[in-house]
Short mmCIF file of C-alpha atoms and ligand atoms in Angstrom, two decimals:
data_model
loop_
_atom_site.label_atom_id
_atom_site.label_comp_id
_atom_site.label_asym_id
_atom_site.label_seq_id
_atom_site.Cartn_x
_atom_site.Cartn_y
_atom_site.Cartn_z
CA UNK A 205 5.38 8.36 -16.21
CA UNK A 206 7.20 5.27 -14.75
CA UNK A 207 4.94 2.36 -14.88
CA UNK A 208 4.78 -1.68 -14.01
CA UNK A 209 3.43 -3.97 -16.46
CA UNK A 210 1.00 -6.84 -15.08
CA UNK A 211 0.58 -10.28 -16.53
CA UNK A 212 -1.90 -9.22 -18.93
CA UNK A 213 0.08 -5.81 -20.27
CA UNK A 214 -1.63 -3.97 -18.01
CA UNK A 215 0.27 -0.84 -16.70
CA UNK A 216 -0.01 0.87 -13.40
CA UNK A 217 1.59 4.06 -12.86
CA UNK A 218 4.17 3.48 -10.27
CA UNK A 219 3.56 6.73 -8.23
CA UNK A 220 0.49 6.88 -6.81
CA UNK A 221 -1.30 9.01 -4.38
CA UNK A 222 -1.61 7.48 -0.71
CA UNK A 223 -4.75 7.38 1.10
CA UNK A 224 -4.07 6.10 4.85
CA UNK A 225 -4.36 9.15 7.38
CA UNK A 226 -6.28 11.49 5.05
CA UNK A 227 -9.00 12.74 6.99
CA UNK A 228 -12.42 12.93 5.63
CA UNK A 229 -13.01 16.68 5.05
CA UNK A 230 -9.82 17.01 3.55
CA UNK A 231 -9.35 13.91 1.21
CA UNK A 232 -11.60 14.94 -1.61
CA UNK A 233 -9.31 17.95 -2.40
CA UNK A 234 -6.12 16.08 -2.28
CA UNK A 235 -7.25 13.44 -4.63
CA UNK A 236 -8.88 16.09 -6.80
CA UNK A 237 -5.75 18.42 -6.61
CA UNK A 238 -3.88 15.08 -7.15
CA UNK A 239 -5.39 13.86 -10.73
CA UNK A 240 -5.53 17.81 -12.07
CA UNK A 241 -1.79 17.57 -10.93
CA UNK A 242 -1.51 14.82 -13.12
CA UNK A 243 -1.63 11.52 -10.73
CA UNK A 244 -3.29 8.24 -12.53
CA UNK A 245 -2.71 6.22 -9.27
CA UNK A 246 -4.84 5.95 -5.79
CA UNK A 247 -4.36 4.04 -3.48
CA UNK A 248 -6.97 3.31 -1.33
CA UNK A 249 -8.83 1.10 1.70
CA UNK A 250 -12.07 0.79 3.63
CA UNK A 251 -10.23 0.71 6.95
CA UNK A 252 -8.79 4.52 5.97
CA UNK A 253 -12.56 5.28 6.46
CA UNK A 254 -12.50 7.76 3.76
CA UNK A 255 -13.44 5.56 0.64
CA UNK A 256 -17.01 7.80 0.17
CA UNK A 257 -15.08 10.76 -0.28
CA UNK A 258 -12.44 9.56 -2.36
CA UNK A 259 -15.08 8.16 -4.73
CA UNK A 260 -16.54 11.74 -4.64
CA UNK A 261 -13.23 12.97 -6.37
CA UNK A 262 -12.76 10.50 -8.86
CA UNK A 263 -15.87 10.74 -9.90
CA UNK A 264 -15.84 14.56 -10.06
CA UNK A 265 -12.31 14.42 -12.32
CA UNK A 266 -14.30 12.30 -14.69
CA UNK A 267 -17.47 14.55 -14.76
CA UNK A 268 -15.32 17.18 -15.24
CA UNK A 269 -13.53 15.31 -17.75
CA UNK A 270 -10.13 15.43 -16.58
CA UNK A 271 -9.61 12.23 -16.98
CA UNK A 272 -11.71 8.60 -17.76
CA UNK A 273 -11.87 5.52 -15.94
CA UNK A 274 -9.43 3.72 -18.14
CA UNK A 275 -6.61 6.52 -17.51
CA UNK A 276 -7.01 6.21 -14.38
CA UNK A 277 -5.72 2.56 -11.34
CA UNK A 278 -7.38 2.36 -8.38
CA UNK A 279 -6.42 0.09 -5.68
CA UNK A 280 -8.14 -1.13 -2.28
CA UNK A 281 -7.91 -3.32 -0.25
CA UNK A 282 -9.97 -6.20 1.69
CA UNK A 283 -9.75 -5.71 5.18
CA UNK A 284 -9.23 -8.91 7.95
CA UNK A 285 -13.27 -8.78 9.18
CA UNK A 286 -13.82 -10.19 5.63
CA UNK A 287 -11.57 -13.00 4.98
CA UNK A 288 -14.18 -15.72 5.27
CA UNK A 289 -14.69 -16.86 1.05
CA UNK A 290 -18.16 -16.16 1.10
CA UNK A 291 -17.06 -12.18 2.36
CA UNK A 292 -14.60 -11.46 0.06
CA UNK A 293 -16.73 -10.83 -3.06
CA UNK A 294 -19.66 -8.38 -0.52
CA UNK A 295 -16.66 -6.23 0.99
CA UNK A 296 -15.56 -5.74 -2.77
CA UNK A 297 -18.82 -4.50 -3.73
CA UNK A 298 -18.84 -2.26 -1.02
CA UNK A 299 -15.89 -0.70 -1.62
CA UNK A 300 -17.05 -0.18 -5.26
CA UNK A 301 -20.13 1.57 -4.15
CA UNK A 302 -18.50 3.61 -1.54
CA UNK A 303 -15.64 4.76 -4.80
CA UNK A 304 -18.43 4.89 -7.16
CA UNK A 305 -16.85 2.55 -9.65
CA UNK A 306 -17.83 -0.61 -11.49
CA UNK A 307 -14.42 -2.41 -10.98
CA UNK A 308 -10.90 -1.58 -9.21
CA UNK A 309 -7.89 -2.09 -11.33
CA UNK A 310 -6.39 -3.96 -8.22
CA UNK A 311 -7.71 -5.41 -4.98
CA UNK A 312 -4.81 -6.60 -1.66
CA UNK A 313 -5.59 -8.60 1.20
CA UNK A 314 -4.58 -6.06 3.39
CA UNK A 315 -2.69 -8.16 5.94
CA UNK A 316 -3.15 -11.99 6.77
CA UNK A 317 -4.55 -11.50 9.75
CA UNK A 318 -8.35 -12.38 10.45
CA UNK A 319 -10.46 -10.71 12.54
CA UNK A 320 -14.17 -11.94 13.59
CA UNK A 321 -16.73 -9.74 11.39
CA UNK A 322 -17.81 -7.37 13.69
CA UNK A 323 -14.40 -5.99 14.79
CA UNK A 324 -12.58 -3.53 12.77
CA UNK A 325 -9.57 -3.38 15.32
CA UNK A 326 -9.41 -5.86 17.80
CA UNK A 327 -9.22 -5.11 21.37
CA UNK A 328 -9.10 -8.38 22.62
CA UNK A 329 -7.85 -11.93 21.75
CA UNK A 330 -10.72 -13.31 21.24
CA UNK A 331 -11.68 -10.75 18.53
CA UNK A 332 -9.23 -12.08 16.18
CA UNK A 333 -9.74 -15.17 13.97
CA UNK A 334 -6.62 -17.76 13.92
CA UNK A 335 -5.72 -18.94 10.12
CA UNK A 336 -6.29 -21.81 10.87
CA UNK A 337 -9.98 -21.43 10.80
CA UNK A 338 -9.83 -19.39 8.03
CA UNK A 339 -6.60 -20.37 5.99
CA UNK A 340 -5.29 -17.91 3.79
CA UNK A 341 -6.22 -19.99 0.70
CA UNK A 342 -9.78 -20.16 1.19
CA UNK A 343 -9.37 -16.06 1.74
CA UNK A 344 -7.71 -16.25 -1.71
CA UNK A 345 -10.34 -18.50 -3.64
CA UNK A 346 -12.93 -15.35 -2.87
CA UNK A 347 -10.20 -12.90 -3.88
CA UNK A 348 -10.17 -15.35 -7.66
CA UNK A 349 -14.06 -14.95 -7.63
CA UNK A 350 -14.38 -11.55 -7.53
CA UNK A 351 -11.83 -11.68 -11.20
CA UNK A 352 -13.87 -13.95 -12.37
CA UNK A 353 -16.90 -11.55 -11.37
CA UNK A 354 -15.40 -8.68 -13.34
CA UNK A 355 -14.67 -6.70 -10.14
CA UNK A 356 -11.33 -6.21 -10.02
CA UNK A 357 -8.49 -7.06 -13.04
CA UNK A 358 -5.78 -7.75 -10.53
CA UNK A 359 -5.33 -9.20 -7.45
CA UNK A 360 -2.57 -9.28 -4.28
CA UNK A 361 -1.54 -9.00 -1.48
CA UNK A 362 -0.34 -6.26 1.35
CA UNK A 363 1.85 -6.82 4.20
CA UNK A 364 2.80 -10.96 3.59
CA UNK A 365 6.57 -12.34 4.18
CA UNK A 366 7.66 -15.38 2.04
CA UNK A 367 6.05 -18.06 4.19
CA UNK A 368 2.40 -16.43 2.96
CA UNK A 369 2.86 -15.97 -0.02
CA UNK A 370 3.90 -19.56 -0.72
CA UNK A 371 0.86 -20.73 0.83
CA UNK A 372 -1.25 -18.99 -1.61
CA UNK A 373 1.26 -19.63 -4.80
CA UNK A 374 0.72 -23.13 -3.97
CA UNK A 375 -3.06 -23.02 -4.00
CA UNK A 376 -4.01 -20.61 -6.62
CA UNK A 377 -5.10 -20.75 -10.66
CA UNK A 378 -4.68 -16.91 -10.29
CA UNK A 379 -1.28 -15.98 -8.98
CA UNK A 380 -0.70 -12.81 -6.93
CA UNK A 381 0.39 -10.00 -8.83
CA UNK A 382 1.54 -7.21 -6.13
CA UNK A 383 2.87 -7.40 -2.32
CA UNK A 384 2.09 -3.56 -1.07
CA UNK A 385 4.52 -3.99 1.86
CA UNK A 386 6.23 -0.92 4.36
CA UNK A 387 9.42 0.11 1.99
CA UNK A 388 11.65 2.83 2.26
CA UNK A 389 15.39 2.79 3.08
CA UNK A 390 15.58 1.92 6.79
CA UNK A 391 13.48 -1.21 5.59
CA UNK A 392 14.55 -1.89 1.84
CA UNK A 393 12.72 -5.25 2.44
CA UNK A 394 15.54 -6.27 0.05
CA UNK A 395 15.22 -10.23 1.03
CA UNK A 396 11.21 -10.17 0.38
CA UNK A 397 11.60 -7.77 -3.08
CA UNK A 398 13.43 -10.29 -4.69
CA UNK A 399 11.76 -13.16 -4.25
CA UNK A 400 8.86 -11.14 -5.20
CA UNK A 401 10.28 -10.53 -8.52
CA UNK A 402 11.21 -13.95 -8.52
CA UNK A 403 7.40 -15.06 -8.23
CA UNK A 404 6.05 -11.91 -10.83
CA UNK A 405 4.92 -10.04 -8.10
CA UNK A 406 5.63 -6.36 -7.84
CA UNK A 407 5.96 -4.44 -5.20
CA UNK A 408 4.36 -1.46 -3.86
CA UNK A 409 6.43 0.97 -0.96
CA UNK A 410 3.67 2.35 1.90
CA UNK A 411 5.21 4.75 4.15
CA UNK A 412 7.34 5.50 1.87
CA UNK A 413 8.28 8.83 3.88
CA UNK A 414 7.99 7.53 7.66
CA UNK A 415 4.30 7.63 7.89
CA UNK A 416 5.21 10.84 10.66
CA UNK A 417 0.62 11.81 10.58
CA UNK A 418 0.75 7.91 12.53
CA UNK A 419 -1.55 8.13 15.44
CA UNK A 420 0.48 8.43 18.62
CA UNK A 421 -0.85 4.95 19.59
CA UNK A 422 1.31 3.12 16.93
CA UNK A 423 4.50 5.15 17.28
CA UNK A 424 7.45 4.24 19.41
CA UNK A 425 9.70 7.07 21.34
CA UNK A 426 12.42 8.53 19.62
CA UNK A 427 11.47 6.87 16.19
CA UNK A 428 14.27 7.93 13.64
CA UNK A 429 13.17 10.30 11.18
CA UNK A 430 13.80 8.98 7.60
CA UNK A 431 12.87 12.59 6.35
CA UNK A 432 16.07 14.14 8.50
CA UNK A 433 18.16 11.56 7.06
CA UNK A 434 21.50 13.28 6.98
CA UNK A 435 22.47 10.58 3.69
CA UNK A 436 19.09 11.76 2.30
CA UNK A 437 19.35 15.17 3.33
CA UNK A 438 22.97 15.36 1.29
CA UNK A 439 21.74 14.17 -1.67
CA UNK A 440 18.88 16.28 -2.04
CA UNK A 441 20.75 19.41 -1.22
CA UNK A 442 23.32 17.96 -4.17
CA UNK A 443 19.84 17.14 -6.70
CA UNK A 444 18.20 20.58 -5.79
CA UNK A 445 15.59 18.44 -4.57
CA UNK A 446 13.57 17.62 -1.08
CA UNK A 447 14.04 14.81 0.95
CA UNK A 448 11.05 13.73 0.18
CA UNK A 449 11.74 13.74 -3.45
CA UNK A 450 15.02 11.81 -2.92
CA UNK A 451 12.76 8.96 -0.89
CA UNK A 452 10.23 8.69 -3.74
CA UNK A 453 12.80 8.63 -6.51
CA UNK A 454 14.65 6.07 -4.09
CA UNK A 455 11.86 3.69 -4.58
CA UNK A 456 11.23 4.57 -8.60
CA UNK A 457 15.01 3.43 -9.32
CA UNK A 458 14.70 0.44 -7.70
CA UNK A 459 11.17 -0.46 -9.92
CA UNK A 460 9.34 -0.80 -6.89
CA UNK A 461 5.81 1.45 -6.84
CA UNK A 462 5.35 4.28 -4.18
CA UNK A 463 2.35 5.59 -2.46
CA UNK A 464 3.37 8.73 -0.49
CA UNK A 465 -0.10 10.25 1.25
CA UNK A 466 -0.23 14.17 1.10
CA UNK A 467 -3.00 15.98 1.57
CA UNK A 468 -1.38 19.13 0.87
CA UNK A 469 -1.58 20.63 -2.24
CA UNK A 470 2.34 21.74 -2.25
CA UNK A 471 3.92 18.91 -0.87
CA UNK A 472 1.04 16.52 -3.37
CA UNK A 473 2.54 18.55 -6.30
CA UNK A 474 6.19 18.10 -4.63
CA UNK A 475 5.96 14.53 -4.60
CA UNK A 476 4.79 13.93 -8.73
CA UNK A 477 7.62 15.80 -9.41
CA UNK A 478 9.98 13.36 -8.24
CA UNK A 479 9.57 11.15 -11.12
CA UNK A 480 11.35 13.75 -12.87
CA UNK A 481 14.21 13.36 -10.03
CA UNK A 482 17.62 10.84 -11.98
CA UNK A 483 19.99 9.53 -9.18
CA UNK A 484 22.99 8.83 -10.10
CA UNK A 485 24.63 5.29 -9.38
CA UNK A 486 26.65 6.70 -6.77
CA UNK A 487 23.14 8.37 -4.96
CA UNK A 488 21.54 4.87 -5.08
CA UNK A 489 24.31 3.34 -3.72
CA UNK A 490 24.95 5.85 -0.57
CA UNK A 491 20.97 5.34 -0.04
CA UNK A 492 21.39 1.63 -0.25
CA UNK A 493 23.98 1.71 2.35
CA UNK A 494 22.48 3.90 5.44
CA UNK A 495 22.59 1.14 7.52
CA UNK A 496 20.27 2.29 9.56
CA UNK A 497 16.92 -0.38 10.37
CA UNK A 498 13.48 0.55 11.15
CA UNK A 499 10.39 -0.64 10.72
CA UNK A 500 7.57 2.24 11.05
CA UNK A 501 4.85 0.01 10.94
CA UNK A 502 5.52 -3.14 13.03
CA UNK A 503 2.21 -5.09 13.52
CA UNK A 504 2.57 -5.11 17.12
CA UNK A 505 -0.91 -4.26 17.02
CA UNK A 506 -2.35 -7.53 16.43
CA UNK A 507 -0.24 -9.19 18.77
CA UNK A 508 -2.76 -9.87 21.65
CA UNK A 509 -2.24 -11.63 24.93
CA UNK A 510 -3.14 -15.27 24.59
CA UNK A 511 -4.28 -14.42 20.75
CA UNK A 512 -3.76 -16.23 17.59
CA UNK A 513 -0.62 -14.32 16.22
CA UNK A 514 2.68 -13.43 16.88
CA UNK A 515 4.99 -10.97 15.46
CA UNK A 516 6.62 -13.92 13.59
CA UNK A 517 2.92 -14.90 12.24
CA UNK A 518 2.37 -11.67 11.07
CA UNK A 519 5.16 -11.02 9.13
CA UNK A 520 5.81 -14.78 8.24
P1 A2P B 259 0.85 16.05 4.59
O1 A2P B 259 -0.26 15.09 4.31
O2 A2P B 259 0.44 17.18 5.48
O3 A2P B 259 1.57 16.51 3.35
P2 A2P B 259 3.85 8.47 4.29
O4 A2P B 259 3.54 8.66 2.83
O5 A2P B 259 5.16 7.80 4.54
O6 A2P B 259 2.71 7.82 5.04
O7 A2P B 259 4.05 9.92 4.93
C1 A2P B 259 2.99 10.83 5.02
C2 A2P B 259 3.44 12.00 5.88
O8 A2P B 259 4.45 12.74 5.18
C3 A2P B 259 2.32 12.98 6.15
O9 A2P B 259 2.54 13.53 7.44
C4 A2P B 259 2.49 14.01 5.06
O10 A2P B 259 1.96 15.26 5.47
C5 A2P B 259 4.00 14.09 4.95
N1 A2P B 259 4.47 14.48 3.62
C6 A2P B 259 3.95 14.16 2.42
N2 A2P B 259 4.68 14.68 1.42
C7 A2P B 259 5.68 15.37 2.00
C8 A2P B 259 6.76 16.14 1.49
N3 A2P B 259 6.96 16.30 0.20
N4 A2P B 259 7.61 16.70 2.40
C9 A2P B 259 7.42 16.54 3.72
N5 A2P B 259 6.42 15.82 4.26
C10 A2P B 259 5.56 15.23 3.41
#
């Protein structure tokens, strides 16, 4: 299995099982089927609202004893009610008592973008938090506390450009380690992975497959549909392989990690199997050059009349 190696030698798996848009009621079986099927990677969040149930699974595997703790990384992620310092280190422990664990292998801000603590989405401007109250930095100074406290062995971020990620480079004695960031070929994010790797920060690829199971809120008409990709589409029928196979391979070859969510037996089973998936120069190369641009997951949604952020602040 493909892995990344963290500052310390640690190595997460780079395929790992998504979590976002699995449904309680049927996320305990996919994570089960997923570690029986040989996954050593969740990813997970409170805001997915499932975090009980996934907890429930990996906790089962281990009682069952098909696998242990230290086989296994579990990520989550801090969501923007929480950024104040003093929250960072509660919301953790939360999360750990909701997944039934003593410590995450790695724990993201999800997106730097603060919210006041009694929203989960905001509805109105005044329910988000401008970062200039709460800077990023002091955000990150909880995130270095809750190492410190044992609670997690890695930290990062999810969903910061260049501009963020400076801010907190420039202000931290423990540097970020991942940027979990939309990835897939109609947004390679090539600009942002390299100056990742630049910093020794990996990558990990959400939606790696077009996030389709979006609610209808967040989706724009006639979105393309990465999955009918006729370039993809070729070069799976030429592999013997889906197109979903092709996308998660896509992201292996390039050393980024990937996170598709399934909660289908099948398709969970489908998607491990890609690892096993070689593209050929040539493949990588007609994937790198689609041409085609589109961003799934466009954080329009905290873009509020007379609010705190714009689309440029979001993704700055
Ligand atoms: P399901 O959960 O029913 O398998 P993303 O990882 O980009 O968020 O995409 C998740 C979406 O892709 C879900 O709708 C999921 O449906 C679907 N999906 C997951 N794996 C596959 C696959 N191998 N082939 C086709 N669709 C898939």
């Amino acid at each position: 299995m493909r892995t990344l190696i963290f500052r310390n030698n640690d190595e997460m798996p780079s395929l790992g099982l998504g979590t976002w848009k699995s449904e309680p009621g049927e996320v305990y079986a996919a994570v089960k089927t997923a570690i029986e099927e040989g996954y050593r990677h969740i990813d997970c969040a409170p805001v997915y609202a499932n975090e009980k149930e996934v907890g429930q699974a990996i906790a089962d595997c281990m009682a069952e004893g098909t696998v242990s703790r230290d086989e296994l990384w579990i990520t989550s992620k801090l969501w923007n009610n929480a950024h104040a310092k003093a929250d960072v280190v509660p919301a953790l422990k939360q999360t750990l008592r909701d997944l039934q664990l003593d410590y995450l292998d790695l724990y993201l801000i999800h997106w730097a973008v603060a919210s006041k603590k009694e929203v989960i989405f905001p509805q109105t401007a005044t329910d988000l938090v401008s970062l200039n109250d709460i800077p990023l930095t002091e955000t990150w100074k909880g995130m270095e506390e809750a190492v410190q406290a044992g609670l997690t062995k890695h930290i990062g971020v999810s969903n910061f450009g260049m501009e963020n990620i400076n801010k907190i480079l420039a202000n931290s004695s423990i540097k970020p380690e991942m940027n979990q960031v939309e990835c897939h070929p109609y947004h390679p994010q090539n600009e942002l992975f390299t100056f990742c790797r630049e910093h020794g920060i990996h990558l990990t690829a959400y939606s790696p497959l077009g996030s389709f199971d979006r609610p209808d809120v967040f989706k724009a008409e006639n979105e393309p549909n990465i999955l009918k990709d006729s370039t993809i589409g070729a070069i799976a029928r030429s592999n013997n392989v889906s197109a979903a196979q092709i996308l998660i391979s896509w992201a292996l070859h390039r050393g980024t990690s990937v996170i598709p969510k399934s909660v289908n037996a099948n398709r969970i089973a489908e998607n491990l199997q890609a690892e096993l998936v070689i593209l050929s120069e040539d493949d990588m190369s007609a994937i790198n050059h689609i041409g085609k641009d589109y961003q799934y997951v466009n954080g329009q949604f905290w873009v509020l009349e007379g609010g705190p952020y714009s689309l440029e602040d979001v993704w700055a």
